[in-house]
Short mmCIF file of C-alpha atoms in Angstrom, two decimals:
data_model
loop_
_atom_site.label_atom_id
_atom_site.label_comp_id
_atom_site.label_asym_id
_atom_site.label_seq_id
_atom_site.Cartn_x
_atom_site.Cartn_y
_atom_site.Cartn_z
CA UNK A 1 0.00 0.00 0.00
CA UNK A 2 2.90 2.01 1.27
CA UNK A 3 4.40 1.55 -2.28
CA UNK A 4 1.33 2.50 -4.42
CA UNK A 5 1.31 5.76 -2.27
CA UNK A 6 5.07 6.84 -3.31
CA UNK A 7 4.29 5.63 -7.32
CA UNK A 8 1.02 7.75 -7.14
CA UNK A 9 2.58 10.93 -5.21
CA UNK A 10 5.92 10.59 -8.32
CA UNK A 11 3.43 10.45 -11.13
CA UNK A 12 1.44 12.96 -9.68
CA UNK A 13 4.54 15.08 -9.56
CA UNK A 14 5.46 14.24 -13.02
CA UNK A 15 2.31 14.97 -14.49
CA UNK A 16 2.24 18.73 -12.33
CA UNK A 17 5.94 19.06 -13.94
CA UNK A 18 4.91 18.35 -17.40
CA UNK A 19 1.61 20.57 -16.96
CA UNK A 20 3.82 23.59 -16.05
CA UNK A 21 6.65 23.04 -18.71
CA UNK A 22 3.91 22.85 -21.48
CA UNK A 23 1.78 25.89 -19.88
CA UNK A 24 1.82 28.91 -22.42
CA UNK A 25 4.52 31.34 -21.50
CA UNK A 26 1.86 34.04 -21.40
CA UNK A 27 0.70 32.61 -18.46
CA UNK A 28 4.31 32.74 -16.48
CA UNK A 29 4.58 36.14 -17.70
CA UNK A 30 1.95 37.14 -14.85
CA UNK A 31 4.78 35.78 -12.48
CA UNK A 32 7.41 38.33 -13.26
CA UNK A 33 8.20 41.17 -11.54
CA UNK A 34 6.19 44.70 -11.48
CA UNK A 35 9.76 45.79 -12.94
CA UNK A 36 10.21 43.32 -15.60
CA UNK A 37 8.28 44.15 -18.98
CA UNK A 38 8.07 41.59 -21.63
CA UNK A 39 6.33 42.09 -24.72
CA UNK A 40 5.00 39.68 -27.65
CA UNK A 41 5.49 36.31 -25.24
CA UNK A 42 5.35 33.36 -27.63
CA UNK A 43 5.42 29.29 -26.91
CA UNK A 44 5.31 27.41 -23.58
CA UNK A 45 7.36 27.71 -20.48
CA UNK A 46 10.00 24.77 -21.74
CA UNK A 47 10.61 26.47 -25.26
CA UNK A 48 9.68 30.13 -25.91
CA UNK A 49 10.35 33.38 -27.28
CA UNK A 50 9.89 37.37 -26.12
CA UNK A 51 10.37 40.12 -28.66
CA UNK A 52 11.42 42.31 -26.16
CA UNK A 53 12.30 41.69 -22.45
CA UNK A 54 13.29 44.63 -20.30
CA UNK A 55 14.87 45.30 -16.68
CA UNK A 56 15.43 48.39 -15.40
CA UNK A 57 18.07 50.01 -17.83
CA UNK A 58 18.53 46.56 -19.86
CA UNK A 59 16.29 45.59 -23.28
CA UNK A 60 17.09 42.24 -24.91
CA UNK A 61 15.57 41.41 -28.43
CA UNK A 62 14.77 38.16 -30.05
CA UNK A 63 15.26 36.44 -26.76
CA UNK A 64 14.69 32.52 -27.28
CA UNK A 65 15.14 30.28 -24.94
CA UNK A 66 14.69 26.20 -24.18
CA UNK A 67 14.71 23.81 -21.60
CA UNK A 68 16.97 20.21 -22.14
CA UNK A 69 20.20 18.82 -21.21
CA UNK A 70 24.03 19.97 -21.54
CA UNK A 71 27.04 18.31 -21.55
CA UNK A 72 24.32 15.18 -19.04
CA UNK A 73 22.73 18.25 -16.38
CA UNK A 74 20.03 19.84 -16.94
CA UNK A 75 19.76 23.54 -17.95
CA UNK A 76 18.54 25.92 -20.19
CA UNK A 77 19.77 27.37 -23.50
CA UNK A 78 19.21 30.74 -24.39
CA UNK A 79 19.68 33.22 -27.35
CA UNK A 80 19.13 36.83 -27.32
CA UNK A 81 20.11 40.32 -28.87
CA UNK A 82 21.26 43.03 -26.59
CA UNK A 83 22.45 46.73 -26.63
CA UNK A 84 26.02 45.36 -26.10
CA UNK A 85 25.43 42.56 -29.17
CA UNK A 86 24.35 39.10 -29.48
CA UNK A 87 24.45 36.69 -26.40
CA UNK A 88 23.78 32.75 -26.32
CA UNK A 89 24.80 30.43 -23.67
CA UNK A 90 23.54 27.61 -21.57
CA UNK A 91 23.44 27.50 -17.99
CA UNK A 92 21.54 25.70 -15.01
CA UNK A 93 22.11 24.79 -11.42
CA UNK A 94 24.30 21.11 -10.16
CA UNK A 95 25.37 22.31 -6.92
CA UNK A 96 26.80 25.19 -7.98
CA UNK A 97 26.01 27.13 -11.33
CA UNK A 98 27.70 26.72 -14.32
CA UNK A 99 27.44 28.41 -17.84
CA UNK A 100 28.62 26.66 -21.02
CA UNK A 101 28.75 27.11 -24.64
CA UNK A 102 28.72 30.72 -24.31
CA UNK A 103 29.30 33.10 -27.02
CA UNK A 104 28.84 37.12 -27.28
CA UNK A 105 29.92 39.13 -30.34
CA UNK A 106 29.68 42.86 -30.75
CA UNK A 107 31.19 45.99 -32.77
CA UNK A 108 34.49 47.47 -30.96
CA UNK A 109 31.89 50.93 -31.80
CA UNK A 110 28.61 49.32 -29.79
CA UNK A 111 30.89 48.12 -26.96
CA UNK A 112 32.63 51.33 -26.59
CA UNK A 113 29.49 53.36 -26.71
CA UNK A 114 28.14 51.54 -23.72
CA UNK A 115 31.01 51.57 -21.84
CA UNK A 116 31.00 55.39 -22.37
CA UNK A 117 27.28 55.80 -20.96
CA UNK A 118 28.40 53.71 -18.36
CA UNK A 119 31.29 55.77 -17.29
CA UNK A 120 33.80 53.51 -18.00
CA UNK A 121 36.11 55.77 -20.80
CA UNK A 122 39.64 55.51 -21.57
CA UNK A 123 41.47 58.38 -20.48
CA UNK A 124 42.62 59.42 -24.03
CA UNK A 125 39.81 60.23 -26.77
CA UNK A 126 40.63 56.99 -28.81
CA UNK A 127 37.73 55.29 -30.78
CA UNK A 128 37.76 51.70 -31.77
CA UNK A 129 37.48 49.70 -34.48
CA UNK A 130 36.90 45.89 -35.17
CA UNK A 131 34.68 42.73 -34.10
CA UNK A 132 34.88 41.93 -30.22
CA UNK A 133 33.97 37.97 -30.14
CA UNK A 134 33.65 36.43 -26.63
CA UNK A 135 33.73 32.51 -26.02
CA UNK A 136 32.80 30.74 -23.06
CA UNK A 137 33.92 26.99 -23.38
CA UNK A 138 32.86 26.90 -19.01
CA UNK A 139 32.23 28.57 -16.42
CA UNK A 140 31.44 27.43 -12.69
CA UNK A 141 30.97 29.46 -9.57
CA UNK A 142 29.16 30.24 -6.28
CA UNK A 143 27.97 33.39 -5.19
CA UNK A 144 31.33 33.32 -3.09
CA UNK A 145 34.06 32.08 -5.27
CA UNK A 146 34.59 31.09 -8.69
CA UNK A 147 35.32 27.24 -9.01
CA UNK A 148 36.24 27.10 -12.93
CA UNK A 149 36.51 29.73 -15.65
CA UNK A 150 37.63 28.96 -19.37
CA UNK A 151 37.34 31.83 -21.82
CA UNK A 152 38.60 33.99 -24.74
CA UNK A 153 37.59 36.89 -26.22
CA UNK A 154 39.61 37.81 -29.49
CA UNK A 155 39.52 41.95 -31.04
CA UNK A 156 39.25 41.19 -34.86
CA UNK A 157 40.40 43.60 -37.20
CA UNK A 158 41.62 45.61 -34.42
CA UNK A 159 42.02 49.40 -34.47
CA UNK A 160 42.27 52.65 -32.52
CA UNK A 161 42.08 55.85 -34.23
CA UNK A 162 42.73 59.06 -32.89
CA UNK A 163 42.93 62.76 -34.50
CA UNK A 164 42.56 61.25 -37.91
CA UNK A 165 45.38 58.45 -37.69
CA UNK A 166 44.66 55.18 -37.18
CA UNK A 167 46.72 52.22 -35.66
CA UNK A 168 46.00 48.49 -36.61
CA UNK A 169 46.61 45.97 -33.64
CA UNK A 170 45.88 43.07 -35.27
CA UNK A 171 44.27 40.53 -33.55
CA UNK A 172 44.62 40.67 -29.89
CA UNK A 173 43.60 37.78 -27.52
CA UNK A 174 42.24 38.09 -23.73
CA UNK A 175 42.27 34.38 -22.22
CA UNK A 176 40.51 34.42 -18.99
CA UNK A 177 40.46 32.14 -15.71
CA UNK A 178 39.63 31.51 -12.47
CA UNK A 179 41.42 30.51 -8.60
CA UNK A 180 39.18 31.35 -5.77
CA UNK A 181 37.38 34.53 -5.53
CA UNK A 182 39.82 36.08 -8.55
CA UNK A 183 39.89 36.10 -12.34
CA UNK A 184 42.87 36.35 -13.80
CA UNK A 185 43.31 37.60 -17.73
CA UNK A 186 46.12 37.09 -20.15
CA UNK A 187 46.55 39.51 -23.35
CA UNK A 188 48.52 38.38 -26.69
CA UNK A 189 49.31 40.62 -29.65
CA UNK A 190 52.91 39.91 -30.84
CA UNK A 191 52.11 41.34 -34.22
CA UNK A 192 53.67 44.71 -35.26
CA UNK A 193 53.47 47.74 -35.31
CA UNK A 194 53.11 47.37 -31.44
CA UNK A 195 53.16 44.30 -29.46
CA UNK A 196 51.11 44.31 -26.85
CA UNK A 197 51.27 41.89 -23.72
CA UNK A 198 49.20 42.13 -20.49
CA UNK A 199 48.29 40.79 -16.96
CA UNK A 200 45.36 41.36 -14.80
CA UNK A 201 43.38 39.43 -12.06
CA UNK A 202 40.16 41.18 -10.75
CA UNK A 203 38.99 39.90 -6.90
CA UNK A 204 35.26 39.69 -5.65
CA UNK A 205 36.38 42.47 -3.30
CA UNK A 206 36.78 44.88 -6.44
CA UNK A 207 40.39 44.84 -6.26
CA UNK A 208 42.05 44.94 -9.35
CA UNK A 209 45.36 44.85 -10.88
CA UNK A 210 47.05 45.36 -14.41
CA UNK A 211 50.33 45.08 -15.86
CA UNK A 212 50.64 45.78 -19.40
CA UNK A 213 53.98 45.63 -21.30
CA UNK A 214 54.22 47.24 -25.34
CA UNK A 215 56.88 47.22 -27.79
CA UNK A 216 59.67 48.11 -28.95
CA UNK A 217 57.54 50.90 -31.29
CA UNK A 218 60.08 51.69 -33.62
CA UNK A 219 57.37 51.48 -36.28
CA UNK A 220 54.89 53.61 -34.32
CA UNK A 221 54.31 57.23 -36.63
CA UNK A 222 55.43 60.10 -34.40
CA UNK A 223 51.71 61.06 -32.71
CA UNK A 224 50.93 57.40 -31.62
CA UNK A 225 54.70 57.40 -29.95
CA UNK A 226 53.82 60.45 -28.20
CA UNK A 227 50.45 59.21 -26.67
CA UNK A 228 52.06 55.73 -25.81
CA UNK A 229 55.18 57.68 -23.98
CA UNK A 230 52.96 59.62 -22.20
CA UNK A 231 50.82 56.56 -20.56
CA UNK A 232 53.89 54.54 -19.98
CA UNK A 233 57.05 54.37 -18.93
CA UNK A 234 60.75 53.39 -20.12
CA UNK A 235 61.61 49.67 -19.89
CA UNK A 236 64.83 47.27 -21.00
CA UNK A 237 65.18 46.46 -24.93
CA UNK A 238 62.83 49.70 -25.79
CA UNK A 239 59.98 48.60 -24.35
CA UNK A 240 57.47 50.55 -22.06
CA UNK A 241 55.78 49.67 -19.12
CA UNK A 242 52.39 50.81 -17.43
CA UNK A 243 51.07 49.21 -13.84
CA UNK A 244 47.16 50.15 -12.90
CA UNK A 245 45.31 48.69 -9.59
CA UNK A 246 42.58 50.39 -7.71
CA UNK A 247 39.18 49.12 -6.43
CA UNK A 248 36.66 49.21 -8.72
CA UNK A 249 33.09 50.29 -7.36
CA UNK A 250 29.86 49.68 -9.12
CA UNK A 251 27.41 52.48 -8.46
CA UNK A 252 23.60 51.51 -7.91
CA UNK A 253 21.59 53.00 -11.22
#
C-alpha cells in the first residue's frame, strides 16, 4: 500500500511538472516582476520566445530560450540580442552554477558606446574599431568564489584611431580564468606595429590589478609614440611599461 502511495505521489509530480513546462509562457509572464516588462510572449514555459524583455536600464531582443540537457545536467539554453550585441549560452544549477557554450559578439563601436554611458572611458579620446567575439567553453561558480573559468575573447580587425590616424593591432587575444574569488586575464598581440602583452586578475572584493607591457615601437608614426610615452614608462630592450590597480566600485543605477 505504502508503495502504491510513493508511485502515485511521483506520477502525480510528473504529471504537475509536465503541466507547467507545457503551460503557455503568457501565463508565467503574470509571475514576473512589477519591474520586468516583456512584450510579444510566444510558446510554452519549456521552449519560448519574447520580442522584447526589459529590466530596469537593460532591453534584450529576439530572446529565445529552451529547456533540455548539456554536456548530461540539466539547464537551459538561451539566445538573445542586446544593446552590447548578441548573447547565447547555456546554464543551469548542479550544486553550484555553471554556464557553457557561451558566445557574445559585438562591434568594438557598440561596446565602446556603452562603456561610455556607463562611465567607464579611456582616459585618451581613442575610438575603436573591429569585431569583439567572446567565447565561453565553461564557467562554474558560487555566489562566493569562482570554481572554474575557461574563456577567450579575441579583437578582430583591431584598431584605434585618434585625430585622424589610425593604428592596426591586429588581432589581440584576452584568455581568462579563475582561482578562488579572482579572475585572472592574459593579453597576446605579438604582431607589429606594437606588441602588446598584459596581466590582470580582478577579486570579488573589487580589487584589481594590471600590468601591461608594449613594444619596442620603432614602427609607431610620431603622434601614436607620443600618446604611448605619455601613458607609460621606459623599460629594458625599448619597451614601455604601465602598472594600474585600484578598487573598482559599481554604483547603484
Amino acid at each position: 500500500m505504502r508503495r502504491n502511495w510513493r508511485g502515485g505521489a511521483l506520477f502525480l509530480l510528473l504529471y504537475l511538472m509536465a503541466l507547467a513546462a507545457t503551460a503557455p509562457v503568457s501565463l508565467a509572464v503574470k509571475l514576473l516582476p512589477g519591474e520586468v516588462i516583456a512584450e510579444d510572449a510566444t510558446g510554452a514555459v519549456w521552449k519560448g520566445n519574447f520580442r522584447n524583455l526589459r529590466w530596469k536600464n537593460i532591453t534584450l531582443s529576439r530572446l529565445s530560450w529552451q529547456w533540455g540537457w548539456y554536456n548530461g545536467r540539466p539547464g537551459v539554453s538561451v539566445v538573445a540580442n542586446g544593446e552590447t550585441g548578441r548573447i547565447e549560452a547555456a546554464f543551469g544549477w548542479l550544486g553550484s552554477w555553471w554556464v557553457a557554450g557561451g558566445r557574445w559578439q559585438a562591434s568594438a563601436q557598440r561596446l565602446a558606446a556603452v562603456m561610455e554611458r556607463a562611465g567607464i572611458a579611456p582616459p585618451l579620446p581613442l575610438e575603436a574599431s573591429g569585431e569583439v567575439i567572446l567565447r565561453l567553453d565553461r564557467l562554474r561558480f558560487t555566489l562566493s568564489e569562482c570554481l572554474d573559468l575557461a574563456a577567450e575573447l579575441d579583437w578582430r580587425d583591431a584598431a584605434l584611431s585618434a585625430s585622424g590616424q589610425r593604428l592596426l593591432l591586429g588581432a589581440p587575444r584576452l584568455e581568462l580564468n579563475c582561482q578562488g574569488r579572482t579572475i585572472h586575464a592574459a593579453l597576446h598581440q605579438p604582431a607589429a606595429p606594437l606588441p602588446l602583452s598584459a596581466e590582470g586578475r580582478l577579486a570579488l572584493s573589487g580589487d584589481y590589478r594590471i600590468f601591461l607591457r608594449a613594444g619596442p615601437a620603432d614602427a609607431l608614426p610620431a603622434q601614436w609614440l607620443l600618446i604611448l610615452e605619455n601613458i607609460t614608462r621606459p623599460a629594458d630592450g625599448g619597451q614601455r611599461i604601465m602598472e594600474i590597480s585600484g578598487k573598482w566600485i559599481r554604483h547603484p543605477r
